[in-house]
PDB file of C-alpha atoms in Angstrom:
ATOM      1  CA  MET Z1419       1.671 -11.204 -21.737  1.00 92.00           C
ATOM      2  CA  PHE Z1420       5.089 -10.397 -21.965  1.00 90.00           C
ATOM      3  CA  ILE Z1421       6.522  -7.015 -21.674  1.00 87.00           C
ATOM      4  CA  GLN Z1422       9.844  -6.199 -21.723  1.00 88.00           C
ATOM      5  CA  GLY Z1423      10.708  -9.684 -22.447  1.00 89.00           C
ATOM      6  CA  ASN Z1424       9.271 -10.624 -19.178  1.00 87.00           C
ATOM      7  CA  ARG Z1425       6.472 -12.876 -18.578  1.00 92.00           C
ATOM      8  CA  LEU Z1426       4.148 -11.480 -16.679  1.00 92.00           C
ATOM      9  CA  ASP Z1427       0.731 -13.199 -15.105  1.00 94.00           C
ATOM     10  CA  ASP Z1428      -2.356 -11.354 -16.910  1.00 95.00           C
ATOM     11  CA  LYS Z1429      -3.807 -10.832 -13.978  1.00 97.00           C
ATOM     12  CA  LEU Z1430      -1.553  -9.595 -12.054  1.00 96.00           C
ATOM     13  CA  VAL Z1431      -1.158  -6.407 -15.223  1.00 95.00           C
ATOM     14  CA  MET Z1432      -4.869  -6.068 -14.658  1.00 97.00           C
ATOM     15  CA  GLU Z1433      -4.751  -5.317 -10.949  1.00 97.00           C
ATOM     16  CA  ILE Z1434      -1.472  -3.004 -11.165  1.00 96.00           C
ATOM     17  CA  GLY Z1435      -3.401  -1.230 -13.805  1.00 96.00           C
ATOM     18  CA  LYS Z1436      -6.093  -0.662 -11.547  1.00 98.00           C
ATOM     19  CA  PHE Z1437      -3.899   0.432  -8.685  1.00 97.00           C
ATOM     20  CA  SER Z1438      -2.687   2.786 -10.882  1.00 96.00           C
ATOM     21  CA  ILE Z1439      -6.360   4.120 -11.467  1.00 97.00           C
ATOM     22  CA  LEU Z1440      -7.874   3.854  -7.840  1.00 97.00           C
ATOM     23  CA  TRP Z1441      -4.547   5.639  -6.653  1.00 97.00           C
ATOM     24  CA  ASN Z1442      -5.021   8.581  -8.860  1.00 96.00           C
ATOM     25  CA  CYS Z1443      -8.172   8.743  -8.204  1.00 96.00           C
ATOM     26  CA  PHE Z1444      -7.185   9.028  -4.030  1.00 96.00           C
ATOM     27  CA  GLU Z1445      -3.973  10.825  -4.564  1.00 95.00           C
ATOM     28  CA  ARG Z1446      -6.475  14.117  -6.636  1.00 95.00           C
ATOM     29  CA  PHE Z1447      -9.594  13.934  -4.793  1.00 92.00           C
ATOM     30  CA  GLN Z1448      -7.612  13.278  -1.157  1.00 93.00           C
ATOM     31  CA  CYS Z1449      -4.230  15.123  -1.913  1.00 94.00           C
ATOM     32  CA  ASN Z1450      -4.858  17.359  -4.311  1.00 94.00           C
ATOM     33  CA  ASN Z1451      -2.935  15.759  -6.942  1.00 94.00           C
ATOM     34  CA  PHE Z1452       0.319  15.305  -4.510  1.00 94.00           C
ATOM     35  CA  CYS Z1453       0.018  12.984  -1.884  1.00 96.00           C
ATOM     36  CA  THR Z1454       2.686  12.817   0.725  1.00 96.00           C
ATOM     37  CA  ALA Z1455       2.689  10.643   3.854  1.00 95.00           C
ATOM     38  CA  LYS Z1456       1.665  14.075   5.910  1.00 96.00           C
ATOM     39  CA  LYS Z1457      -0.971  14.630   3.941  1.00 97.00           C
ATOM     40  CA  ILE Z1458      -2.338  11.059   4.297  1.00 97.00           C
ATOM     41  CA  LYS Z1459      -2.229  12.003   7.907  1.00 96.00           C
ATOM     42  CA  GLU Z1460      -4.503  15.646   7.365  1.00 96.00           C
ATOM     43  CA  VAL Z1461      -6.780  13.889   5.337  1.00 95.00           C
ATOM     44  CA  TYR Z1462      -7.505   9.945   6.370  1.00 96.00           C
ATOM     45  CA  SER Z1463     -10.189  10.740   8.969  1.00 94.00           C
ATOM     46  CA  LEU Z1464     -12.258  11.750   6.009  1.00 93.00           C
ATOM     47  CA  VAL Z1465     -12.016   8.183   4.466  1.00 93.00           C
ATOM     48  CA  SER Z1466     -13.452   5.283   5.326  1.00 94.00           C
ATOM     49  CA  ILE Z1467     -12.296   2.527   4.300  1.00 95.00           C
ATOM     50  CA  ASP Z1468     -14.097  -0.931   4.998  1.00 96.00           C
ATOM     51  CA  LYS Z1469     -12.784  -2.921   7.999  1.00 96.00           C
ATOM     52  CA  ASP Z1470     -12.926  -6.234   6.212  1.00 97.00           C
ATOM     53  CA  LYS Z1471     -10.588  -4.886   3.280  1.00 97.00           C
ATOM     54  CA  GLN Z1472      -8.258  -3.690   5.463  1.00 97.00           C
ATOM     55  CA  ILE Z1473      -7.514  -6.732   7.567  1.00 97.00           C
ATOM     56  CA  LYS Z1474      -7.293  -9.043   4.525  1.00 98.00           C
ATOM     57  CA  LEU Z1475      -4.431  -6.049   3.403  1.00 98.00           C
ATOM     58  CA  ALA Z1476      -3.055  -6.415   6.450  1.00 98.00           C
ATOM     59  CA  LYS Z1477      -3.208 -10.582   6.311  1.00 98.00           C
ATOM     60  CA  VAL Z1478      -1.641 -10.738   3.104  1.00 98.00           C
ATOM     61  CA  LEU Z1479       0.926  -8.142   4.249  1.00 97.00           C
ATOM     62  CA  ASN Z1480       1.916 -10.378   7.242  1.00 97.00           C
ATOM     63  CA  GLN Z1481       1.745 -13.443   4.690  1.00 97.00           C
ATOM     64  CA  ARG Z1482       4.568 -11.901   3.009  1.00 93.00           C
ATOM     65  CA  ARG Z1483       6.447 -11.396   6.226  1.00 95.00           C
ATOM     66  CA  ALA Z1484       6.512 -14.590   7.084  1.00 95.00           C
ATOM     67  CA  TRP Z1485       7.964 -16.188   3.651  1.00 93.00           C
ATOM     68  CA  PHE Z1486      10.828 -13.797   4.889  1.00 91.00           C
ATOM     69  CA  GLY Z1487      10.829 -14.784   8.143  1.00 94.00           C
ATOM     70  CA  GLN Z1488      10.744 -11.014   9.768  1.00 95.00           C
ATOM     71  CA  VAL Z1489       8.435  -9.381  12.576  1.00 97.00           C
ATOM     72  CA  ILE Z1490       6.582  -6.709  12.175  1.00 97.00           C
ATOM     73  CA  PRO Z1491       9.220  -3.744  12.633  1.00 95.00           C
ATOM     74  CA  GLU Z1492      11.712  -5.527  10.426  1.00 94.00           C
ATOM     75  CA  TYR Z1493       9.275  -6.001   7.205  1.00 93.00           C
ATOM     76  CA  VAL Z1494       8.425  -2.574   7.830  1.00 94.00           C
ATOM     77  CA  GLU Z1495      11.680  -1.095   7.913  1.00 90.00           C
ATOM     78  CA  THR Z1496      13.121  -3.439   5.158  1.00 86.00           C
ATOM     79  CA  GLY Z1497      10.000  -5.123   3.455  1.00 84.00           C
ATOM     80  CA  LEU Z1498       8.215  -1.125   2.183  1.00 87.00           C
ATOM     81  CA  TYR Z1499      11.333   0.541   2.637  1.00 81.00           C
ATOM     82  CA  PRO Z1500      13.455  -1.454   0.271  1.00 76.00           C
ATOM     83  CA  GLY Z1501      16.891  -1.167  -0.148  1.00 71.00           C
ATOM     84  CA  ASN Z1502      17.925   3.364  -0.557  1.00 66.00           C
ATOM     85  CA  ALA Z1503      14.587   3.998  -0.566  1.00 69.00           C
ATOM     86  CA  HIS Z1504      13.658   6.850   1.745  1.00 74.00           C
ATOM     87  CA  GLN Z1505      12.837   6.180   4.858  1.00 76.00           C
ATOM     88  CA  SER Z1506      10.301   7.576   7.132  1.00 78.00           C
ATOM     89  CA  GLN Z1507       9.564   9.408  10.331  1.00 88.00           C
ATOM     90  CA  GLU Z1508       9.428   6.952  12.950  1.00 91.00           C
ATOM     91  CA  GLU Z1509       5.852   8.152  13.511  1.00 94.00           C
ATOM     92  CA  ASP Z1510       4.664   6.882  10.527  1.00 95.00           C
ATOM     93  CA  ARG Z1511       6.520   3.381  10.235  1.00 94.00           C
ATOM     94  CA  LEU Z1512       5.245   3.330  13.893  1.00 96.00           C
ATOM     95  CA  LEU Z1513       1.618   3.559  12.263  1.00 97.00           C
ATOM     96  CA  MET Z1514       2.338   0.843  10.224  1.00 96.00           C
ATOM     97  CA  GLU Z1515       2.997  -1.667  12.726  1.00 97.00           C
ATOM     98  CA  LYS Z1516      -0.018  -1.081  13.931  1.00 97.00           C
ATOM     99  CA  PHE Z1517      -2.136  -1.550  10.972  1.00 98.00           C
ATOM    100  CA  MET Z1518      -0.116  -4.935  10.191  1.00 97.00           C
ATOM    101  CA  GLU Z1519      -0.992  -6.178  13.942  1.00 98.00           C
ATOM    102  CA  GLN Z1520      -4.671  -5.167  13.327  1.00 96.00           C
ATOM    103  CA  LYS Z1521      -5.006  -4.205  17.126  1.00 91.00           C
ATOM    104  CA  GLU Z1522      -6.430  -0.817  17.747  1.00 90.00           C
ATOM    105  CA  ASP Z1523      -9.972   0.550  16.249  1.00 88.00           C
ATOM    106  CA  ASP Z1524      -9.305   3.436  13.504  1.00 93.00           C
ATOM    107  CA  LEU Z1525      -6.484   1.323  11.704  1.00 97.00           C
ATOM    108  CA  ARG Z1526      -6.907   4.084   8.292  1.00 97.00           C
ATOM    109  CA  CYS Z1527      -4.054   6.684   8.956  1.00 97.00           C
ATOM    110  CA  GLY Z1528      -1.026   3.179   8.848  1.00 98.00           C
ATOM    111  CA  CYS Z1529      -3.328   1.309   5.806  1.00 98.00           C
ATOM    112  CA  LEU Z1530      -3.210   4.778   3.848  1.00 98.00           C
ATOM    113  CA  LEU Z1531       0.510   4.685   4.734  1.00 97.00           C
ATOM    114  CA  VAL Z1532       1.260   0.764   4.152  1.00 97.00           C
ATOM    115  CA  ILE Z1533      -0.383   1.876   0.346  1.00 98.00           C
ATOM    116  CA  PHE Z1534       1.540   4.650  -0.528  1.00 96.00           C
ATOM    117  CA  ARG Z1535       5.008   2.251   0.601  1.00 94.00           C
ATOM    118  CA  ILE Z1536       3.651  -0.027  -2.422  1.00 94.00           C
ATOM    119  CA  ARG Z1537       2.617   3.096  -4.771  1.00 94.00           C
ATOM    120  CA  ASN Z1538       6.677   4.117  -3.516  1.00 90.00           C
ATOM    121  CA  ASN Z1539       8.236   1.008  -4.473  1.00 87.00           C
ATOM    122  CA  LEU Z1540       6.292   0.005  -7.425  1.00 87.00           C
ATOM    123  CA  MET Z1541       7.223   2.798  -8.980  1.00 86.00           C
ATOM    124  CA  HIS Z1542       9.726   4.682  -7.960  1.00 76.00           C
ATOM    125  CA  GLY Z1543      11.725   1.616  -5.733  1.00 66.00           C
ATOM    126  CA  LEU Z1544      13.838  -1.185  -6.568  1.00 60.00           C
ATOM    127  CA  LYS Z1545      12.950  -2.287 -10.368  1.00 62.00           C
ATOM    128  CA  CYS Z1546      12.409  -6.159  -9.994  1.00 76.00           C
ATOM    129  CA  VAL Z1547       9.854  -6.765 -12.874  1.00 82.00           C
ATOM    130  CA  GLU Z1548      10.522 -10.496 -12.526  1.00 76.00           C
ATOM    131  CA  GLN Z1549       9.112 -10.068  -9.205  1.00 82.00           C
ATOM    132  CA  LEU Z1550       6.188  -9.118  -9.630  1.00 88.00           C
ATOM    133  CA  ASN Z1551       3.914 -12.332 -10.376  1.00 88.00           C
ATOM    134  CA  ASP Z1552       4.815 -12.863  -5.919  1.00 91.00           C
ATOM    135  CA  GLN Z1553       2.576  -9.862  -5.886  1.00 93.00           C
ATOM    136  CA  LEU Z1554      -0.366 -10.880  -6.926  1.00 95.00           C
ATOM    137  CA  GLU Z1555      -2.521 -11.363  -3.861  1.00 97.00           C
ATOM    138  CA  LEU Z1556      -0.770  -8.058  -3.096  1.00 96.00           C
ATOM    139  CA  PHE Z1557      -2.507  -5.959  -5.624  1.00 97.00           C
ATOM    140  CA  LYS Z1558      -5.674  -7.395  -5.298  1.00 98.00           C
ATOM    141  CA  ALA Z1559      -5.900  -7.174  -0.920  1.00 98.00           C
ATOM    142  CA  VAL Z1560      -4.802  -3.098  -1.935  1.00 98.00           C
ATOM    143  CA  ASN Z1561      -7.444  -3.028  -4.610  1.00 98.00           C
ATOM    144  CA  GLY Z1562      -9.785  -4.685  -2.610  1.00 97.00           C
ATOM    145  CA  VAL Z1563      -8.769  -1.105   0.247  1.00 98.00           C
ATOM    146  CA  LEU Z1564      -8.903   1.402  -2.705  1.00 97.00           C
ATOM    147  CA  GLU Z1565     -12.430   0.311  -3.684  1.00 97.00           C
ATOM    148  CA  SER Z1566     -13.645   0.183  -0.429  1.00 96.00           C
ATOM    149  CA  LEU Z1567     -12.655   3.956   0.317  1.00 95.00           C
ATOM    150  CA  ASP Z1568     -15.683   5.877   0.809  1.00 89.00           C
ATOM    151  CA  TRP Z1569     -15.193   9.864   0.942  1.00 71.00           C
ATOM    152  CA  GLU Z1570     -16.306  13.388   1.464  1.00 58.00           C
ATOM    153  CA  ASN Z1571     -16.217  16.026  -0.940  1.00 47.00           C
ATOM    154  CA  GLN Z1572     -15.460  14.032  -3.352  1.00 44.00           C
TER     155      GLN Z1572
END
């Protein structure tokens, strides 16, 4: 599919569209239409996430990190916060690092914070449309997590 002169894989366009809708639902039902890192830290305990889907997302992120030859803290700092992106609190970055390491039992908060960064990067970050085709597996993994969400009080 051509969009503004950019050749984008049809599957990627579908995954980004799905991501937009899934994130919209999460933000609406869990964050009262205004998601922030603070809000995620308040509501993550109300959400269950399929463990296998979380592991898949962490694996995809770590594959991307390996492509750039980065250690996890470096990837969180530069990959999830590219260019002049607004930096999160140290606590948030550590939660995302722990999620990528997959060494603790409850990684839901870090998982959702990572997805929030991906959302921010897509909507507010670097505008490198030509690099989106390299992110199909990332969006598939993110959508897997978002589709697996189960929350109370919907």
